[in-house]
């Protein structure tokens, strides 16, 4: 999962803005307020980052919360044919490859460089691997759509660079000996027509040719080889048609397998016979493009977004789209992540509406799903970086794409881009006094191209920078790191936080399955206000058994742990300053119990009953017909060990081929199904089911289910376990926040309120979050209803209310603090919404200087913490929690005491 993009200071204005006109052309993007409103009124933008890729190209990346999903969007804004000299070119050929692989080997031409790339057309993914639509590169037809010569949708780019959505067909012919002319029905088409002649050349973009009928090889206008294939009614006079790509200069001319007349004409040819093959693109209107990539559904036509309701592809999925302004000079390429908890994807109809609202006069849908990939460079970078999060969890090989190229520049250093090693895009650079942060300076020229050469480092303010680019924090405050070479300069703001008080690993426990396996972790430090920053390896001392584990600096601000033996347990102790943490380690796999189904009689579900297990009690699922589904829900959710790699289950089969499945809920309550094999055996057998790497722990088992096989069946289940590395429990340090106080300090505050039970000295009692917002004693209270799930409209409603309350509190002179009040509901409010709430409150505190807190009612236990200066108080259902308040004091503005019941 990608890290959340940082909030902009103008976010409060952005979400309350009214719809704005079409954004200005790149490289000057529209203000964040206008762009956020332009996306639509059904959701709100929650974060945004942006950077200039090259003159005329800008990348904007943003997150959105809609009524029923999160969205993560990356958008390239491109000025075509302008002073920046940007060109869009065909990317690909030579078979499917990842966009990164194709972009790395793309020849941009003299004086040019590759600056961005995106996946392109739909393709024959389970067959030839070739694109299904037309493609042109550098003015030449590379492949036509198939089957047949008819026109198919594409995005094309003219000699002046301008782009448009158009339809491209095939204008082709074959001239046979004697002058007979036959139409060419396909040129490097993934799916040849059912009749006629097709041509295949060295430009063939697939991995292997499709199944062809009788064929001949033609070179320099002459038949060089007759290669007839066996087909119904045709004599076999030679070897079958080869399936590999023809050599450069050779054309393989093939007759459709079912076209006897065409096959007979080719079979009659002999080496040396004169045959001319001609193929060119036939646009539906206007000139032939210099470059073009096929697509499928029209999203915006002549300024009108298209409605695809009822069409089979109109489902929520990852999407790639290309759109143009009316004059074709402004292009936007959109990649929308999907099939992920952090981004649910879009339907075609919603994608068209989005492209229209963003300013596209016409737009086309390209291949999506696991193919959606967007790469972009950065100033001075020599390679492209992946910007989106592919739904497969890795880059998928695709048939083609679009690549953006720009002038290469002089290579003379004009400036430096400075970043913290290991930081995510837009992450602020922070460090603790006495500790360090590794910086990297990348030189760029006047056109943002690479300009190698080391700078001279120096710092000002609260820290210094040594000659190797390492920032050394001296005291709390603000600092700036500088990199300079002659007149070229770069600067990076650095915040030195308060002294380090505690550290926490990104992995509280590390479990490895086998010898040689590795896992990474970072250490996050916190100051007294809960402000966080990475603690780098050079500032950490480690203690561990070096005969069992290897621990090394990963070069990205973290550590890599390697198992040196096949089975072991132990601990890794990390110390930074006065802060210390202990991380349990384990290697090897043991089976930990999840349930022995001794309570099978309490499980409920259609066709479920207690039965004899293996051994003892078990669970039976009756499946009355082929494909019938059955399942049983446990009396309570069953937790899965957090480090589990797979689940084990004893299955009693009857040979019917029924398939068991284990249904889970992840940390955010999202459903995860782990299917098992078809039980085509009789008797008991233990099966192992791997947990998907994308499942976000902790997981809980919510249901055991099965689907019928070839007919009626009965599946017996017993003893569910989890294969897990053997680590001990994670050490959880007890941190007592200073706001936890005695009765006297609380009653010394100007006023008080209680949670749960009342108190004689309290101004009021908070009993729930169902009352409207109010202001009391300089504090604006915002009760948030947590009854509705985040992705069922509740999150959007709560965020809108929070934005309005933050804006009101910011402008009210008599308000010194904002307190969010909500009822404990971890299964309703997902983790991303909670994190967004915390970030918004921290941003409010940082930008206004006013205070903020989150009050959680009906929590399992009392807790008082803080993060980024925002206080958090969890009050249990039972007992009395008394809070003293002074919204305008110089120190902590809350003092809290919890008295348990009785």
XYZ file of N, CA and C in Angstrom, residues 741-879:
417
model
N -3.985 13.098 35.441
C -3.683 13.925 36.601
C -4.532 13.521 37.801
N -4.200 14.106 38.912
C -4.963 13.884 40.129
C -6.192 14.777 40.195
N -7.030 14.505 41.183
C -8.287 15.231 41.335
C -8.053 16.723 41.525
N -7.024 17.075 42.310
C -6.808 18.484 42.619
C -6.454 19.282 41.358
N -5.582 18.729 40.502
C -5.193 19.463 39.301
C -6.376 19.618 38.338
N -7.241 18.604 38.310
C -8.411 18.695 37.431
C -9.363 19.774 37.924
N -9.597 19.821 39.236
C -10.560 20.803 39.762
C -9.982 22.210 39.782
N -8.678 22.330 39.569
C -8.080 23.664 39.491
C -8.287 24.298 38.116
N -8.749 23.524 37.160
C -9.002 24.072 35.823
C -10.261 24.943 35.846
N -10.381 25.883 34.891
C -11.535 26.802 34.891
C -12.877 26.080 34.836
N -12.940 24.962 34.125
C -14.206 24.224 34.084
C -13.932 22.760 33.769
N -14.976 21.909 33.936
C -14.812 20.467 33.816
C -16.034 19.855 33.121
N -15.815 18.689 32.525
C -16.936 17.871 32.063
C -16.624 16.420 32.395
N -17.661 15.617 32.445
C -17.527 14.206 32.799
C -17.979 13.342 31.625
N -17.460 12.129 31.588
C -17.876 11.130 30.613
C -18.352 9.917 31.380
N -19.540 9.417 31.019
C -20.098 8.274 31.733
C -20.896 8.749 32.924
N -20.426 8.487 34.110
C -21.122 8.929 35.325
C -20.957 10.431 35.505
N -21.940 11.052 36.132
C -21.880 12.476 36.386
C -20.940 12.812 37.532
N -20.705 14.111 37.707
C -19.839 14.613 38.778
C -20.410 15.936 39.260
N -20.473 16.147 40.558
C -21.090 17.382 41.067
C -20.429 18.646 40.540
N -19.124 18.577 40.258
C -18.441 19.784 39.809
C -18.341 19.920 38.314
N -18.993 19.042 37.566
C -18.868 19.066 36.105
C -19.909 20.004 35.506
N -19.502 20.738 34.476
C -20.432 21.613 33.772
C -21.468 20.803 32.995
N -21.077 19.631 32.483
C -22.022 18.751 31.777
C -21.413 17.358 31.708
N -22.243 16.398 31.266
C -21.826 15.006 31.126
C -21.993 14.602 29.668
N -20.923 14.035 29.097
C -21.001 13.471 27.744
C -21.419 12.018 27.873
N -22.594 11.698 27.344
C -23.078 10.316 27.417
C -23.112 9.634 26.058
N -22.936 10.391 24.995
C -22.968 9.820 23.653
C -22.615 10.868 22.628
N -22.541 10.427 21.378
C -22.177 11.333 20.289
C -23.379 11.661 19.422
N -24.583 11.601 19.997
C -25.788 11.805 19.207
C -26.363 13.210 19.356
N -25.674 14.094 20.057
C -26.169 15.455 20.208
C -25.528 16.344 19.155
N -26.119 17.487 18.825
C -25.490 18.390 17.848
C -24.241 19.041 18.428
N -23.437 19.623 17.535
C -22.233 20.297 17.976
C -22.553 21.509 18.833
N -21.604 21.885 19.702
C -21.822 23.029 20.588
C -20.466 23.603 20.988
N -20.500 24.817 21.517
C -19.295 25.485 22.005
C -19.473 25.761 23.479
N -18.436 25.426 24.265
C -18.499 25.658 25.710
C -17.087 25.970 26.197
N -16.943 27.089 26.926
C -15.678 27.420 27.562
C -14.516 27.528 26.593
N -14.769 28.018 25.386
C -13.700 28.174 24.405
C -13.383 26.916 23.628
N -14.190 25.863 23.800
C -13.963 24.605 23.090
C -15.173 24.324 22.202
N -14.907 24.075 20.925
C -15.974 23.638 20.018
C -15.995 22.115 20.043
N -17.123 21.561 20.498
C -17.307 20.113 20.539
C -18.019 19.660 19.271
N -17.462 18.619 18.637
C -18.067 18.072 17.418
C -18.391 16.602 17.645
N -19.634 16.271 18.036
C -20.018 14.849 18.119
C -20.157 14.263 16.717
N -19.531 13.112 16.467
C -19.604 12.429 15.178
C -20.315 11.096 15.355
N -21.380 10.904 14.597
C -22.145 9.665 14.644
C -21.350 8.555 13.946
N -21.035 7.498 14.672
C -20.255 6.397 14.091
C -21.112 5.174 13.788
N -22.405 5.394 13.586
C -23.291 4.254 13.315
C -23.098 3.705 11.908
N -22.848 4.580 10.930
C -22.742 4.138 9.542
C -21.288 3.855 9.178
N -21.031 2.756 8.465
C -19.652 2.425 8.079
C -19.028 3.497 7.195
N -17.711 3.540 7.214
C -16.977 4.521 6.406
C -17.388 4.438 4.948
N -17.414 3.216 4.405
C -17.671 3.049 2.981
C -19.138 2.785 2.681
N -20.009 3.307 3.538
C -21.439 3.295 3.262
C -22.011 4.689 3.494
N -21.182 5.701 3.290
C -21.615 7.084 3.424
C -21.265 7.724 4.742
N -21.007 6.904 5.779
C -20.711 7.472 7.087
C -19.436 8.284 7.103
N -18.410 7.778 6.438
C -17.146 8.496 6.430
C -17.256 9.851 5.774
N -17.964 9.922 4.641
C -18.112 11.184 3.931
C -18.906 12.181 4.773
N -19.959 11.707 5.427
C -20.754 12.587 6.292
C -19.910 13.119 7.435
N -19.130 12.244 8.052
C -18.303 12.671 9.190
C -17.208 13.639 8.751
N -16.576 13.379 7.600
C -15.507 14.254 7.149
C -16.034 15.635 6.778
N -17.214 15.686 6.182
C -17.787 16.995 5.866
C -18.073 17.775 7.148
N -18.615 17.088 8.137
C -18.883 17.756 9.412
C -17.580 18.222 10.060
N -16.535 17.405 9.968
C -15.253 17.775 10.565
C -14.655 18.991 9.846
N -14.705 18.993 8.515
C -14.179 20.138 7.774
C -14.890 21.427 8.168
N -16.202 21.366 8.276
C -16.965 22.558 8.647
C -16.601 23.020 10.054
N -16.459 22.069 10.986
C -16.109 22.432 12.363
C -14.698 23.002 12.442
N -13.774 22.444 11.689
C -12.409 22.968 11.681
C -12.373 24.390 11.134
N -13.124 24.629 10.051
C -13.160 25.967 9.479
C -13.767 26.963 10.460
N -14.841 26.539 11.163
C -15.469 27.431 12.144
C -14.530 27.715 13.306
N -13.896 26.686 13.846
C -12.990 26.872 14.974
C -11.804 27.742 14.595
N -11.347 27.624 13.339
C -10.190 28.400 12.909
C -10.500 29.891 12.847
N -11.739 30.246 12.492
C -12.052 31.662 12.316
C -12.669 32.297 13.567
N -12.969 31.538 14.608
C -13.610 32.080 15.805
C -12.565 32.523 16.826
N -12.419 33.810 17.108
C -11.417 34.265 18.080
C -11.650 33.704 19.480
N -12.897 33.470 19.841
C -13.199 32.999 21.193
C -13.062 31.491 21.334
N -12.723 30.786 20.257
C -12.550 29.341 20.315
C -11.057 29.025 20.325
N -10.634 28.293 21.346
C -9.219 27.943 21.464
C -8.927 26.498 21.164
N -9.984 25.676 21.020
C -9.743 24.248 20.810
C -10.952 23.616 20.139
N -10.687 22.477 19.475
C -11.745 21.659 18.886
C -11.625 20.259 19.461
N -12.743 19.710 19.935
C -12.769 18.350 20.476
C -13.745 17.513 19.668
N -13.234 16.468 19.024
C -14.075 15.517 18.299
C -14.561 14.470 19.284
N -15.868 14.232 19.305
C -16.470 13.246 20.206
C -17.060 12.127 19.352
N -16.659 10.890 19.608
C -17.192 9.771 18.832
C -17.288 8.545 19.723
N -18.192 7.666 19.355
C -18.360 6.405 20.069
C -17.420 5.361 19.474
N -16.826 4.556 20.337
C -15.900 3.514 19.906
C -16.587 2.582 18.912
N -16.052 2.487 17.697
C -16.675 1.679 16.639
C -15.615 1.246 15.632
N -14.672 0.387 16.035
C -13.586 0.011 15.114
C -14.061 -0.765 13.899
N -15.205 -1.451 14.003
C -15.702 -2.212 12.856
C -16.478 -1.339 11.876
N -16.751 -0.108 12.270
C -17.520 0.804 11.428
C -16.633 1.874 10.802
N -15.780 2.463 11.620
C -14.864 3.507 11.155
C -13.555 2.831 10.755
N -13.228 2.848 9.463
C -12.028 2.128 9.036
C -10.763 2.895 9.391
N -9.627 2.202 9.270
C -8.356 2.773 9.677
C -7.967 3.999 8.886
N -8.334 4.033 7.623
C -7.968 5.184 6.802
C -8.748 6.426 7.220
N -10.011 6.253 7.600
C -10.773 7.404 8.084
C -10.201 7.915 9.403
N -9.853 6.997 10.294
C -9.262 7.413 11.573
C -7.969 8.167 11.355
N -7.119 7.659 10.446
C -5.855 8.334 10.163
C -6.100 9.709 9.556
N -7.110 9.817 8.682
C -7.427 11.110 8.083
C -7.897 12.098 9.143
N -8.727 11.642 10.058
C -9.186 12.507 11.151
C -8.002 13.030 11.940
N -7.081 12.138 12.286
C -5.905 12.547 13.060
C -5.059 13.552 12.285
N -4.892 13.351 10.975
C -4.063 14.252 10.181
C -4.712 15.626 10.037
N -6.032 15.637 9.870
C -6.728 16.912 9.780
C -6.605 17.707 11.080
N -6.750 17.037 12.203
C -6.624 17.728 13.490
C -5.200 18.213 13.713
N -4.211 17.403 13.329
C -2.817 17.825 13.476
C -2.516 19.027 12.593
N -3.062 19.026 11.365
C -2.874 20.155 10.459
C -3.531 21.408 11.030
N -4.716 21.257 11.590
C -5.413 22.375 12.241
C -4.566 22.938 13.384
N -4.027 22.065 14.213
C -3.202 22.501 15.346
C -1.944 23.216 14.851
N -1.315 22.663 13.808
C -0.062 23.232 13.316
C -0.272 24.589 12.657
N -1.332 24.736 11.877
C -1.517 25.955 11.095
C -2.196 27.077 11.882
N -3.025 26.745 12.887
C -3.738 27.782 13.641
C -3.144 28.026 15.018
N -2.380 27.061 15.548
C -1.889 27.171 16.918
C -2.937 26.824 17.950
N -4.149 26.498 17.500
C -5.208 26.127 18.438
C -5.106 24.650 18.787
N -5.811 24.255 19.843
C -5.681 22.894 20.366
C -6.704 21.952 19.733
N -6.425 20.652 19.845
C -7.344 19.657 19.288
C -7.271 18.391 20.125
N -8.382 17.683 20.154
C -8.449 16.424 20.901
C -9.508 15.527 20.278
N -9.348 14.213 20.512
C -10.344 13.216 20.129
C -10.795 12.519 21.394
N -12.110 12.553 21.662
C -12.688 11.902 22.834
C -13.485 10.696 22.354
N -13.042 9.502 22.732
C -13.708 8.275 22.302
C -14.499 7.715 23.476
N -15.804 7.592 23.301
C -16.696 7.100 24.348
C -16.910 5.601 24.207
N -17.244 4.954 25.316
C -17.561 3.522 25.348
C -16.401 2.672 24.846
N -15.187 3.092 25.157
C -13.996 2.334 24.760
C -13.811 1.122 25.671
N -13.036 0.112 25.227
C -12.823 -1.066 26.075
C -12.098 -0.743 27.377
N -11.193 0.234 27.343
C -10.444 0.585 28.544
C -10.008 2.037 28.456
N -9.611 2.580 29.607
C -9.179 3.971 29.651
C -7.794 4.115 29.033
N -7.637 5.200 28.264
C -6.333 5.473 27.670
C -6.235 6.966 27.381
N -5.043 7.509 27.596
C -4.780 8.907 27.272
C -3.436 8.971 26.564
N -3.456 9.465 25.315
C -2.244 9.535 24.511
C -2.250 10.839 23.730
N -1.196 11.029 22.934
C -1.156 12.181 22.029
C -0.350 11.824 20.798
N -0.687 12.483 19.683
C 0.011 12.292 18.426
C 0.038 13.615 17.688
N 1.230 14.063 17.324
C 1.405 15.327 16.612
C 0.723 16.474 17.337
N 0.774 16.455 18.674
C 0.199 17.522 19.472
C -1.285 17.421 19.703
N -1.930 16.407 19.116
C -3.372 16.214 19.286
C -3.586 15.195 20.410
N -4.388 15.580 21.406
C -4.651 14.709 22.548
C -5.745 13.705 22.199
N -5.662 12.533 22.804
C -6.667 11.498 22.579
C -7.009 10.865 23.921
N -8.305 10.853 24.241
C -8.784 10.273 25.499
C -9.841 9.240 25.171
N -9.627 8.009 25.615
C -10.608 6.941 25.461
C -11.227 6.674 26.828
N -12.539 6.822 26.904
C -13.249 6.666 28.173
C -14.071 5.382 28.151
N -13.912 4.492 29.145
C -14.668 3.229 29.154
C -16.145 3.440 29.445
N -16.889 2.352 29.195
C -18.334 2.390 29.441
C -18.616 2.551 30.923
N -17.858 1.847 31.722
C -18.094 1.871 33.168
C -17.146 2.851 33.844
N -17.541 3.328 35.008
C -16.724 4.252 35.763
C -16.967 5.688 35.336
